[in-house]
C-alpha cells in the first residue's frame, strides 16, 4: 500500500467552496420531485437522542416514531436508524425488531473522546455486543490539532477492529477543527484508517454540520473513490432541522457523488427535529394546507 | 451638482428583520396625481408561512413574560411612535389625508397603545372567575393567550387600523402576523421600524403588505395559526374564511369597527383572543364557613 503523508493532503479554497454551495442552493425542487426528495430524506435520517436525561421511555417512544413516522400519511418510508448511547442499544434493538431500522450507537467516550484507548475499545465492544449495527466514534481532536496524525489513525483502526461486522462512522467534529484544510485532512485519515462513514459532528459543539464542511468531505470521498474504488458513506449531523436544507444537502450529494450514494447505505442525516419538518412538508403537499406542529408527535 | 434624494425602500417586517418579499413581486403605490410614491412588496403565501414560523417561535417567550412587562413594552411602543409623529404625518399626507386628519390619526394611535398598555396586567382580573361547584374543589377560570393570530387590518386607514388590531392581540400575550391596508401601506412598514426599536422581541408582530384576497385563504387554512381576525365587511370573504378556519377549529373574528371612534377600543377585543382555562383544585371540604384551600 502506498505510504501517505497526512501533512500533504490537498488544501481547500474556502471562497470557492462557499460559492459552489451558494450556487447549488439555487436549484429549485418542486412538486412531485420535492415529494420524492422529502421521502428519500426521511429514509436517510438517523433519528437521534443523545442527552444525559435520556430514559428507557424516551428511547422506546423514539423507536416507535422511527418505524411509524406519521401513520396518517400512507406510503411513508421508515427512517434509516436510531442513534443512542450504548446503554440503550439492547432496548432499541428489541423495540425495533425486524422492522429494518438499524441501531447506531455512539461510543469511544462520546462526545469529547477524552478517555484512554482501553476504555474507548471497551465502550465500542460493549455497544457491538448489545447488538449495535453501526458505531459512531469520535476522533481525538486534541491529538489531531497538535499534528499527531498517526495517533488518530491508529485509534480509528483499533476501533474499527473492535467493531467487527458493525459499520463504523467516524465523527470528525468539524466545529473544533477550525479550517477546511483540517476537515479534508481528518477525512483522509479516517477513510484510510478504515471508516465506513465519515460524519461531521457530535451535535454538541457549534457550529455543527454546515454545507461547506459537508461539501469538502463529499469531495474527499469522491477523490478517495476515484483513487481506490472504495465507497465511503457520509453523515452530516447537527443543525439540519428544515426540509428545505435537507433537500439542499441532497443536491450536494447528487452533484458530488452521484446516484450510487443517494440511499441510506451511503448517506445519512443525523437529526432529531428534521423528521417532523419533513413530515409537515409532506402533509402540506398531500393536503394542500400549511401544517402545525401540534398535529405531529414530538418524539 | 444637485443632490439626488435618497428614497426609502419599503419592505416587510418578519421576525424582527426587514426582508423583501421572497416572491420578488411589487406593486406601485400612486398618489392623487398618479405619481409613483413607492414600490410596495406584494407578499406571497410563502412570506406568510415564514411569518408564522417567526410568530410561533416568539410565542413562548412573549406569552411567558410578566403581564406588567408586556405593559411596559406597549408603552414603549407608544413613546417611540410619539417621537416619530412627524414622519407618520408626512406619510399620511402622501396617502391623501389632510393635515388635521393626519395629526389626529397619529395622536389617536399613540393614545390607543397607551390604553392597551394599561390593560395588559388588568384584563385577567376582569375576565377571571372563581366558580361555585358541588364538590370539594376550589374551581377557578383564567384567560390564557390563544397563540398565533393572523389578522387582516382595515383597508380604510393606514395607521390607526393597524395599531388598533395589533395592540389588543399582543396585549393578551399572543403573537401575530398582520396584513396592512393594500391601498395605504406606507405607515405599516414605518410602524415596523417603531416596533423594532421598542424592546418588542422579534417575531411578536410581523407585518406584511399585499393583497388580502390572495392571502386570506392561506391565513384561514394554516394549521399552525390559532385565530384569524378580519377587519373588513366582505360577506363572501367572511364565509369562506370561516369555513377554512374550521380545519383546525381556528377562532375567527370579524372586527368591522370604526377605529376612529373611542368605543372601538375595549378589553373585550383582548378577551376575544384568549382561551379560558378552568382548574379544579381539590380542597378538604366545601361550605361557606370553613373552606380550606
Coordinates of C-alpha atoms in Angstrom, one line a residue:
Chain A
X1 CA 0.0 0.0 0.0
X2 CA 1.2 3.5 -0.9
X3 CA 2.6 5.4 2.1
X4 CA 0.5 8.5 2.8
X5 CA 1.9 11.7 4.3
X6 CA -1.0 13.3 6.0
X7 CA 0.7 16.7 6.2
X8 CA 0.4 16.8 2.4
X9 CA -3.3 16.5 1.9
X10 CA -4.9 18.9 -0.6
X11 CA -5.5 22.4 0.6
X12 CA -9.0 23.8 0.3
X13 CA -10.1 27.1 -1.4
X14 CA -12.7 28.3 1.1
X15 CA -14.2 31.0 -1.1
X16 CA -14.7 28.6 -4.0
X17 CA -16.4 26.1 -1.7
X18 CA -18.8 28.6 -0.4
X19 CA -19.6 29.9 -3.9
X20 CA -20.3 26.4 -5.1
X21 CA -22.6 25.8 -2.1
X22 CA -24.4 29.0 -2.9
X23 CA -24.8 28.0 -6.5
X24 CA -26.1 24.6 -5.7
X25 CA -28.6 26.1 -3.2
X26 CA -30.3 28.0 -6.1
X27 CA -31.5 24.7 -7.5
X28 CA -35.3 24.6 -7.3
X29 CA -37.0 21.3 -6.5
X30 CA -40.8 21.5 -6.7
X31 CA -44.0 19.4 -6.8
X32 CA -43.5 15.6 -7.3
X33 CA -39.7 15.8 -7.3
X34 CA -39.9 17.6 -4.0
X35 CA -42.2 14.9 -2.5
X36 CA -39.8 12.2 -3.7
X37 CA -36.8 14.1 -2.3
X38 CA -38.5 14.5 1.0
X39 CA -39.4 10.9 1.3
X40 CA -35.8 10.0 0.5
X41 CA -34.6 12.5 3.1
X42 CA -36.9 10.9 5.7
X43 CA -35.5 7.5 4.8
X44 CA -31.9 8.8 5.3
X45 CA -32.4 10.0 8.9
X46 CA -30.6 8.6 11.9
X47 CA -33.2 9.6 14.5
X48 CA -31.1 10.7 17.4
X49 CA -31.3 11.2 21.1
X50 CA -28.0 11.7 22.9
X51 CA -29.0 13.5 26.1
X52 CA -27.9 13.0 29.7
X53 CA -31.6 12.9 30.5
X54 CA -32.5 10.0 28.1
X55 CA -34.6 7.3 29.7
X56 CA -35.9 3.9 28.5
X57 CA -39.3 5.5 27.9
X58 CA -37.8 8.2 25.6
X59 CA -35.9 5.6 23.6
X60 CA -38.9 3.4 23.2
X61 CA -41.0 6.2 22.0
X62 CA -38.3 7.3 19.5
X63 CA -38.1 3.7 18.2
X64 CA -41.9 3.7 17.6
X65 CA -41.5 7.0 15.8
X66 CA -38.7 5.6 13.7
X67 CA -40.9 2.7 12.5
X68 CA -44.1 4.8 12.2
X69 CA -43.1 8.4 11.3
X70 CA -46.7 9.6 10.7
X71 CA -49.3 6.8 10.2
X72 CA -51.9 9.3 9.0
X73 CA -49.9 9.7 5.7
X74 CA -49.8 6.4 3.8
X75 CA -46.7 5.3 1.9
X76 CA -44.0 6.8 4.1
X77 CA -40.7 5.0 4.5
X78 CA -39.2 4.4 7.9
X79 CA -36.1 6.3 9.0
X80 CA -32.7 4.7 8.4
X81 CA -31.7 4.1 12.0
X82 CA -32.0 5.3 15.6
X83 CA -28.8 6.6 17.2
X84 CA -28.5 6.2 21.0
X85 CA -25.9 5.8 23.8
X86 CA -24.5 2.3 24.3
X87 CA -26.6 1.6 27.4
X88 CA -29.8 1.9 25.3
X89 CA -28.7 -0.3 22.4
X90 CA -30.2 -3.5 23.7
X91 CA -33.5 -1.8 24.3
X92 CA -33.6 -0.1 20.9
X93 CA -32.7 -3.4 19.2
X94 CA -35.6 -5.2 20.9
X95 CA -38.1 -2.4 20.2
X96 CA -37.2 -2.2 16.5
X97 CA -37.3 -6.0 16.0
X98 CA -37.3 -6.9 12.3
X99 CA -38.5 -3.6 11.1
X100 CA -35.3 -3.0 9.1
X101 CA -34.5 0.1 11.1
X102 CA -30.9 -0.1 12.2
X103 CA -29.5 0.7 15.6
X104 CA -26.5 3.0 15.7
X105 CA -24.6 3.6 18.9
X106 CA -22.2 6.4 19.8
X107 CA -19.0 5.1 21.5
X108 CA -15.4 6.0 22.4
X109 CA -16.2 8.4 25.3
X110 CA -18.7 10.4 23.2
X111 CA -18.8 13.4 22.8
X112 CA -15.4 14.6 24.0
X113 CA -13.4 11.5 23.3
X114 CA -11.2 12.3 26.2
X115 CA -10.5 8.9 27.7
X116 CA -8.0 6.1 27.5
X117 CA -7.7 3.9 24.4
X118 CA -8.6 0.9 26.5
X119 CA -11.9 2.4 27.7
X120 CA -12.8 3.5 24.1
X121 CA -12.3 0.0 22.9
X122 CA -14.3 -1.5 25.7
X123 CA -17.1 1.1 25.0
X124 CA -17.1 0.0 21.4
X125 CA -17.1 -3.7 22.2
X126 CA -20.0 -3.2 24.6
X127 CA -22.1 -1.4 22.1
X128 CA -21.5 -4.1 19.5
X129 CA -22.2 -6.9 21.9
X130 CA -25.5 -5.3 22.7
X131 CA -26.4 -5.6 19.0
X132 CA -25.4 -2.2 17.5
X133 CA -25.4 -2.4 13.7
X134 CA -23.4 0.8 13.5
X135 CA -20.9 2.5 15.7
X136 CA -20.4 6.3 15.7
X137 CA -16.9 7.1 17.2
X138 CA -15.3 10.5 17.8
X139 CA -11.7 11.2 16.9
X140 CA -9.2 12.7 19.3
X141 CA -9.4 16.3 18.2
X142 CA -6.6 17.4 20.6
X143 CA -4.2 14.9 19.2
X144 CA -5.2 15.8 15.6
X145 CA -4.7 19.5 16.2
X146 CA -1.2 19.1 17.6
X147 CA -0.4 17.1 14.5
X148 CA -0.3 13.7 16.0
X149 CA -2.0 12.2 12.9
X150 CA -0.6 8.7 13.5
X151 CA -2.2 8.6 16.9
X152 CA -5.6 9.5 15.4
X153 CA -5.1 6.9 12.5
X154 CA -4.2 4.1 14.9
X155 CA -7.1 4.8 17.2
X156 CA -9.6 4.7 14.3
X157 CA -8.0 1.4 13.1
X158 CA -8.2 -0.2 16.5
X159 CA -11.9 0.9 17.0
X160 CA -12.7 -0.5 13.5
X161 CA -11.2 -3.8 14.6
X162 CA -13.3 -3.8 17.8
X163 CA -16.4 -3.1 15.6
X164 CA -16.3 -6.5 13.9
X165 CA -19.2 -6.6 11.5
X166 CA -20.7 -3.3 12.7
X167 CA -20.2 -0.4 10.3
X168 CA -18.0 2.4 11.7
X169 CA -18.9 6.1 11.4
X170 CA -16.1 8.4 12.3
X171 CA -17.1 11.8 13.7
X172 CA -14.6 14.5 12.9
X173 CA -16.3 17.2 15.0
X174 CA -15.6 19.8 12.4
X175 CA -16.7 22.6 14.7
X176 CA -13.4 22.1 16.6
X177 CA -11.1 21.6 13.5
X178 CA -11.1 25.4 12.6
X179 CA -10.2 25.1 8.9
X180 CA -11.5 23.3 5.8
X181 CA -7.9 22.2 5.3
X182 CA -8.1 20.3 8.6
X183 CA -11.5 18.9 7.6
X184 CA -10.1 17.5 4.4
X185 CA -7.1 16.1 6.3
X186 CA -9.2 14.5 9.0
X187 CA -11.4 12.9 6.3
X188 CA -8.4 11.4 4.6
X189 CA -7.1 10.0 7.9
X190 CA -10.5 8.5 8.8
X191 CA -11.1 6.9 5.3
X192 CA -7.7 5.4 5.1
X193 CA -7.9 4.1 8.7
X194 CA -11.0 2.1 7.9
X195 CA -14.0 4.3 8.4
X196 CA -17.2 3.1 6.6
X197 CA -18.8 6.5 7.0
X198 CA -17.4 10.0 7.9
X199 CA -19.6 12.2 9.9
X200 CA -19.3 15.9 10.6
X201 CA -20.3 16.5 14.2
X202 CA -21.5 15.2 17.5
X203 CA -24.2 17.8 17.7
X204 CA -22.8 19.0 21.0
X205 CA -20.5 21.7 19.5
X206 CA -21.4 24.7 17.5
X207 CA -21.2 25.1 14.6
X208 CA -22.3 21.5 13.8
X209 CA -22.9 20.4 10.2
X210 CA -22.5 23.2 7.6
X211 CA -22.8 22.9 3.9
X212 CA -19.2 24.0 3.1
X213 CA -17.8 21.4 5.5
X214 CA -20.1 18.7 4.1
X215 CA -19.0 19.6 0.5
X216 CA -15.3 19.3 1.4
X217 CA -16.0 15.9 3.0
X218 CA -18.0 14.7 0.0
X219 CA -15.2 15.7 -2.3
X220 CA -12.7 13.8 -0.2
X221 CA -15.0 10.8 -0.5
X222 CA -15.1 11.3 -4.3
X223 CA -11.4 11.6 -4.6
X224 CA -10.8 8.5 -2.4
X225 CA -13.3 6.6 -4.6
X226 CA -11.5 7.5 -7.8
X227 CA -8.2 6.5 -6.2
X228 CA -9.2 3.2 -4.6
X229 CA -12.6 2.2 -5.9
X230 CA -13.9 2.1 -2.3
X231 CA -17.1 3.8 -1.4
X232 CA -17.3 5.7 1.9
X233 CA -20.6 6.9 3.4
X234 CA -21.3 10.5 4.5
X235 CA -23.3 11.7 7.5
X236 CA -23.8 15.4 8.2
X237 CA -25.2 15.7 11.8
X238 CA -26.5 18.5 13.9
X239 CA -28.1 21.7 12.9
X240 CA -30.1 20.4 9.9
X241 CA -33.6 21.0 11.0
X242 CA -35.6 22.1 8.0
X243 CA -36.8 20.1 5.0
X244 CA -35.5 22.7 2.7
X245 CA -31.9 22.5 4.0
X246 CA -32.2 18.6 3.8
X247 CA -33.0 19.0 0.1
X248 CA -30.1 21.3 -0.4
X249 CA -27.8 18.7 1.1
X250 CA -29.2 16.0 -1.2
X251 CA -28.4 18.3 -4.2
X252 CA -24.8 18.5 -3.0
X253 CA -24.6 14.7 -2.6
X254 CA -26.0 14.1 -6.0
X255 CA -23.8 16.6 -7.7
X256 CA -20.6 15.5 -6.0
X257 CA -21.0 11.7 -5.7
X258 CA -24.0 10.7 -7.9
X259 CA -26.9 8.3 -7.7
X260 CA -25.0 5.5 -6.0
X261 CA -24.8 7.5 -2.8
X262 CA -28.5 8.5 -2.8
X263 CA -29.6 5.8 -0.3
X264 CA -29.2 5.1 3.4
X265 CA -26.4 2.6 2.8
X266 CA -24.2 5.6 1.9
X267 CA -25.8 8.8 3.1
X268 CA -27.4 9.7 6.4
X269 CA -28.7 12.8 8.2
X270 CA -28.0 12.8 12.0
X271 CA -31.0 14.8 13.3
X272 CA -33.9 14.8 15.7
X273 CA -36.2 17.7 14.7
X274 CA -35.7 17.3 10.9
X275 CA -38.1 14.4 10.7
X276 CA -41.0 16.4 11.9
X277 CA -40.3 19.3 9.5
X278 CA -40.1 16.8 6.6
X279 CA -43.4 15.2 7.7
X280 CA -45.1 18.6 7.9
X281 CA -43.9 19.4 4.4
X282 CA -45.2 16.1 3.1
X283 CA -48.5 16.6 4.8
X284 CA -48.6 20.1 3.2
X285 CA -48.1 18.5 -0.3
X286 CA -50.7 15.9 0.4
X287 CA -53.4 18.1 2.0
X288 CA -52.7 21.5 0.4
X289 CA -52.6 23.5 3.6
X290 CA -49.7 24.5 5.8
X291 CA -49.3 22.3 8.8
X292 CA -48.8 23.0 12.5
X293 CA -46.5 21.2 15.0
X294 CA -49.5 20.3 17.3
X295 CA -50.6 17.6 14.9
X296 CA -47.3 15.7 14.8
X297 CA -45.8 13.5 17.6
X298 CA -42.9 15.2 19.3
X299 CA -40.6 12.2 19.7
Chain B
X1 CA -24.4 69.4 -8.7
X2 CA -27.9 68.8 -7.5
X3 CA -28.4 66.2 -4.9
X4 CA -30.4 63.1 -5.7
X5 CA -32.9 62.3 -2.9
X6 CA -32.4 59.0 -1.1
X7 CA -35.7 57.2 -1.2
X8 CA -36.7 54.6 1.3
X9 CA -37.3 51.0 0.3
X10 CA -40.5 49.8 1.8
X11 CA -40.0 46.2 2.9
X12 CA -41.8 43.7 5.2
X13 CA -41.2 43.1 8.9
X14 CA -40.8 39.4 9.8
X15 CA -39.1 38.0 12.8
X16 CA -37.6 41.4 13.8
X17 CA -35.9 41.7 10.3
X18 CA -36.9 43.7 7.3
X19 CA -36.8 41.3 4.4
X20 CA -38.1 41.9 0.9
X21 CA -40.9 39.6 -0.3
X22 CA -39.4 36.2 -1.3
X23 CA -41.6 36.3 -4.4
X24 CA -39.9 39.4 -5.8
X25 CA -43.3 40.9 -6.7
X26 CA -44.1 44.5 -6.2
X27 CA -47.0 46.9 -6.8
X28 CA -46.6 50.6 -7.3
X29 CA -48.3 53.0 -4.8
X30 CA -49.7 56.1 -6.5
X31 CA -50.5 59.5 -5.1
X32 CA -53.5 61.6 -6.2
X33 CA -51.7 62.8 -9.3
X34 CA -50.8 59.2 -10.4
X35 CA -47.2 59.7 -9.5
X36 CA -45.4 56.6 -8.0
X37 CA -44.7 57.2 -4.3
X38 CA -43.1 53.8 -3.6
X39 CA -42.9 50.2 -4.8
X40 CA -44.6 48.1 -2.2
X41 CA -43.9 44.4 -1.6
X42 CA -46.7 42.1 -2.8
X43 CA -46.4 39.4 -0.2
X44 CA -46.8 35.7 -1.2
X45 CA -48.1 32.8 0.8
X46 CA -44.5 31.8 1.5
X47 CA -43.9 35.2 3.1
X48 CA -46.9 34.5 5.3
X49 CA -45.6 31.0 6.1
X50 CA -42.2 32.4 7.1
X51 CA -44.0 34.9 9.3
X52 CA -46.0 32.2 11.0
X53 CA -42.7 30.4 11.8
X54 CA -41.4 33.6 13.3
X55 CA -44.6 34.2 15.3
X56 CA -44.7 30.6 16.6
X57 CA -41.1 30.9 17.7
X58 CA -41.7 34.1 19.5
X59 CA -44.9 32.9 21.2
X60 CA -43.3 31.0 24.2
X61 CA -41.2 34.0 25.2
X62 CA -43.9 36.6 24.8
X63 CA -46.7 34.8 26.4
X64 CA -44.4 33.8 29.2
X65 CA -43.4 37.4 30.1
X66 CA -44.9 39.0 33.1
X67 CA -48.1 40.9 32.2
X68 CA -46.5 44.0 33.7
X69 CA -43.5 43.7 31.4
X70 CA -45.8 43.4 28.3
X71 CA -47.5 46.6 29.6
X72 CA -44.1 48.4 29.8
X73 CA -43.2 47.4 26.2
X74 CA -46.6 48.5 24.8
X75 CA -46.0 51.8 26.5
X76 CA -42.5 52.0 25.0
X77 CA -44.1 51.5 21.5
X78 CA -46.3 54.5 22.2
X79 CA -43.2 56.5 23.2
X80 CA -41.4 55.6 20.0
X81 CA -44.5 56.4 17.9
X82 CA -44.9 59.8 19.6
X83 CA -41.3 60.8 18.8
X84 CA -41.7 59.9 15.2
X85 CA -45.0 61.6 14.7
X86 CA -43.7 63.9 12.0
X87 CA -42.7 61.0 9.8
X88 CA -46.1 59.4 10.1
X89 CA -48.0 62.6 9.4
X90 CA -45.9 63.1 6.3
X91 CA -46.7 59.6 5.1
X92 CA -50.4 60.0 5.8
X93 CA -50.4 63.2 3.8
X94 CA -48.8 61.4 0.9
X95 CA -51.6 58.8 1.1
X96 CA -54.3 61.5 0.7
X97 CA -55.1 62.6 4.3
X98 CA -55.5 66.3 5.2
X99 CA -53.1 67.8 7.7
X100 CA -55.6 67.9 10.6
X101 CA -56.8 64.3 9.8
X102 CA -53.2 63.1 9.8
X103 CA -52.3 64.7 13.1
X104 CA -55.5 63.4 14.7
X105 CA -54.8 59.8 13.4
X106 CA -51.3 59.7 14.8
X107 CA -52.2 61.1 18.1
X108 CA -55.1 58.6 18.4
X109 CA -52.7 55.7 17.5
X110 CA -50.4 56.7 20.4
X111 CA -53.2 57.0 22.8
X112 CA -54.6 53.7 21.8
X113 CA -51.3 52.0 22.5
X114 CA -51.2 53.6 26.0
X115 CA -54.8 52.4 26.5
X116 CA -54.0 48.8 25.8
X117 CA -50.7 49.1 27.7
X118 CA -52.8 49.8 30.8
X119 CA -55.0 46.8 30.2
X120 CA -52.1 44.2 29.9
X121 CA -51.9 43.4 33.6
X122 CA -55.6 44.1 34.4
X123 CA -57.8 42.2 31.9
X124 CA -57.1 38.8 33.5
X125 CA -58.6 40.1 36.8
X126 CA -61.7 41.3 35.0
X127 CA -62.3 38.1 32.9
X128 CA -61.3 35.5 35.6
X129 CA -63.7 34.0 38.0
X130 CA -64.0 31.7 41.0
X131 CA -66.8 29.3 40.3
X132 CA -69.1 27.7 42.8
X133 CA -69.1 23.9 42.4
X134 CA -70.9 21.0 44.1
X135 CA -67.8 19.1 45.2
X136 CA -64.8 19.7 47.4
X137 CA -62.8 21.7 44.8
X138 CA -61.6 25.2 44.5
X139 CA -62.7 25.9 40.9
X140 CA -61.4 28.9 39.0
X141 CA -61.2 30.1 35.4
X142 CA -58.4 32.3 33.9
X143 CA -57.8 33.6 30.4
X144 CA -54.7 32.5 28.6
X145 CA -53.5 33.6 25.2
X146 CA -54.8 31.8 22.1
X147 CA -51.5 31.6 20.3
X148 CA -50.5 32.8 16.9
X149 CA -53.0 35.2 15.4
X150 CA -53.3 36.2 11.8
X151 CA -55.0 39.5 11.0
X152 CA -56.2 41.5 8.0
X153 CA -56.1 45.1 9.0
X154 CA -58.7 47.6 7.9
X155 CA -58.4 48.7 4.3
X156 CA -59.6 52.2 5.1
X157 CA -56.8 53.6 7.2
X158 CA -53.0 53.4 7.1
X159 CA -52.0 53.7 10.8
X160 CA -54.9 53.6 13.2
X161 CA -56.5 50.5 11.8
X162 CA -53.2 48.7 12.0
X163 CA -52.4 49.8 15.6
X164 CA -55.9 49.1 16.8
X165 CA -55.7 45.5 15.7
X166 CA -52.2 44.8 16.8
X167 CA -52.5 46.3 20.3
X168 CA -55.2 44.1 21.8
X169 CA -53.7 40.9 20.2
X170 CA -50.2 41.4 21.7
X171 CA -51.5 42.9 25.0
X172 CA -53.0 39.5 25.7
X173 CA -49.8 37.6 25.1
X174 CA -50.4 36.4 21.6
X175 CA -48.1 36.9 18.6
X176 CA -49.4 38.0 15.3
X177 CA -49.0 38.4 11.5
X178 CA -50.8 41.4 10.2
X179 CA -51.6 42.2 6.6
X180 CA -51.6 46.0 6.2
X181 CA -54.1 48.0 4.1
X182 CA -53.3 47.4 0.4
X183 CA -54.1 50.9 -0.7
X184 CA -52.5 52.7 2.3
X185 CA -49.4 50.6 3.3
X186 CA -46.8 53.2 4.0
X187 CA -47.3 53.7 7.7
X188 CA -47.4 49.9 8.3
X189 CA -43.8 49.5 7.2
X190 CA -42.7 52.5 9.2
X191 CA -44.6 51.2 12.2
X192 CA -42.4 48.1 11.9
X193 CA -39.4 50.3 12.4
X194 CA -41.1 51.7 15.6
X195 CA -41.7 48.1 16.8
X196 CA -38.1 47.1 16.1
X197 CA -36.8 49.9 18.4
X198 CA -39.3 49.3 21.2
X199 CA -37.9 46.3 23.1
X200 CA -40.6 44.2 21.5
X201 CA -39.0 40.8 20.8
X202 CA -38.6 40.0 17.1
X203 CA -41.5 37.8 15.7
X204 CA -44.1 39.0 18.2
X205 CA -45.5 41.3 15.5
X206 CA -44.9 40.5 11.8
X207 CA -46.2 42.9 9.2
X208 CA -46.9 42.0 5.6
X209 CA -48.1 44.2 2.7
X210 CA -50.1 42.9 -0.2
X211 CA -53.5 41.7 -1.3
X212 CA -55.9 40.3 1.2
X213 CA -57.9 38.4 -1.4
X214 CA -54.8 36.4 -2.3
X215 CA -53.6 35.7 1.3
X216 CA -56.7 35.3 3.4
X217 CA -57.4 31.7 2.3
X218 CA -53.8 30.7 3.4
X219 CA -54.3 32.6 6.7
X220 CA -57.5 30.7 7.3
X221 CA -56.3 27.3 6.4
X222 CA -52.8 27.3 8.1
X223 CA -52.8 24.6 10.7
X224 CA -50.4 26.5 12.9
X225 CA -52.5 29.6 13.2
X226 CA -54.8 29.7 16.2
X227 CA -57.0 32.6 15.3
X228 CA -57.9 34.9 12.4
X229 CA -59.1 38.5 12.7
X230 CA -60.7 40.1 9.7
X231 CA -61.2 43.8 9.8
X232 CA -63.5 44.1 6.7
X233 CA -67.0 43.6 5.7
X234 CA -67.0 41.5 2.6
X235 CA -69.6 38.8 3.1
X236 CA -68.1 36.2 0.8
X237 CA -64.7 36.6 2.3
X238 CA -66.0 36.1 5.8
X239 CA -67.9 33.0 4.8
X240 CA -65.0 31.3 3.1
X241 CA -62.6 32.3 5.8
X242 CA -64.9 30.8 8.5
X243 CA -65.2 27.6 6.6
X244 CA -61.4 27.2 6.1
X245 CA -60.8 28.2 9.8
X246 CA -62.8 25.1 10.8
X247 CA -59.9 22.9 9.5
X248 CA -58.1 23.3 12.8
X249 CA -61.0 24.9 14.8
X250 CA -59.3 28.3 14.5
X251 CA -61.1 31.2 16.2
X252 CA -62.5 33.6 13.6
X253 CA -63.4 37.2 14.4
X254 CA -64.8 39.9 12.2
X255 CA -63.7 43.2 13.8
X256 CA -65.6 45.5 11.4
X257 CA -65.3 48.6 13.6
X258 CA -64.8 52.3 13.1
X259 CA -61.3 52.6 14.6
X260 CA -61.5 56.4 14.8
X261 CA -64.3 56.1 17.3
X262 CA -63.4 55.8 21.0
X263 CA -65.8 53.0 21.6
X264 CA -63.8 50.7 19.3
X265 CA -61.1 50.3 22.0
X266 CA -62.2 48.0 24.7
X267 CA -60.9 45.0 26.7
X268 CA -63.3 42.6 25.0
X269 CA -61.1 42.7 22.0
X270 CA -58.3 41.3 24.2
X271 CA -60.7 38.7 25.6
X272 CA -61.6 37.6 22.1
X273 CA -58.1 36.2 21.7
X274 CA -57.9 34.4 25.0
X275 CA -58.9 30.8 25.9
X276 CA -60.5 30.3 29.3
X277 CA -58.7 27.6 31.3
X278 CA -60.6 26.2 34.3
X279 CA -58.8 24.5 37.1
X280 CA -60.3 22.1 39.7
X281 CA -58.1 22.2 42.7
X282 CA -59.0 19.6 45.4
X283 CA -59.7 21.0 48.9
X284 CA -60.6 19.5 52.2
X285 CA -64.2 20.4 52.4
X286 CA -66.8 22.8 51.0
X287 CA -69.2 25.2 52.5
X288 CA -69.3 28.9 53.3
X289 CA -67.8 28.6 56.7
X290 CA -64.5 26.8 56.6
X291 CA -63.3 26.1 53.0
X292 CA -59.6 25.3 53.3
X293 CA -57.6 25.7 50.1

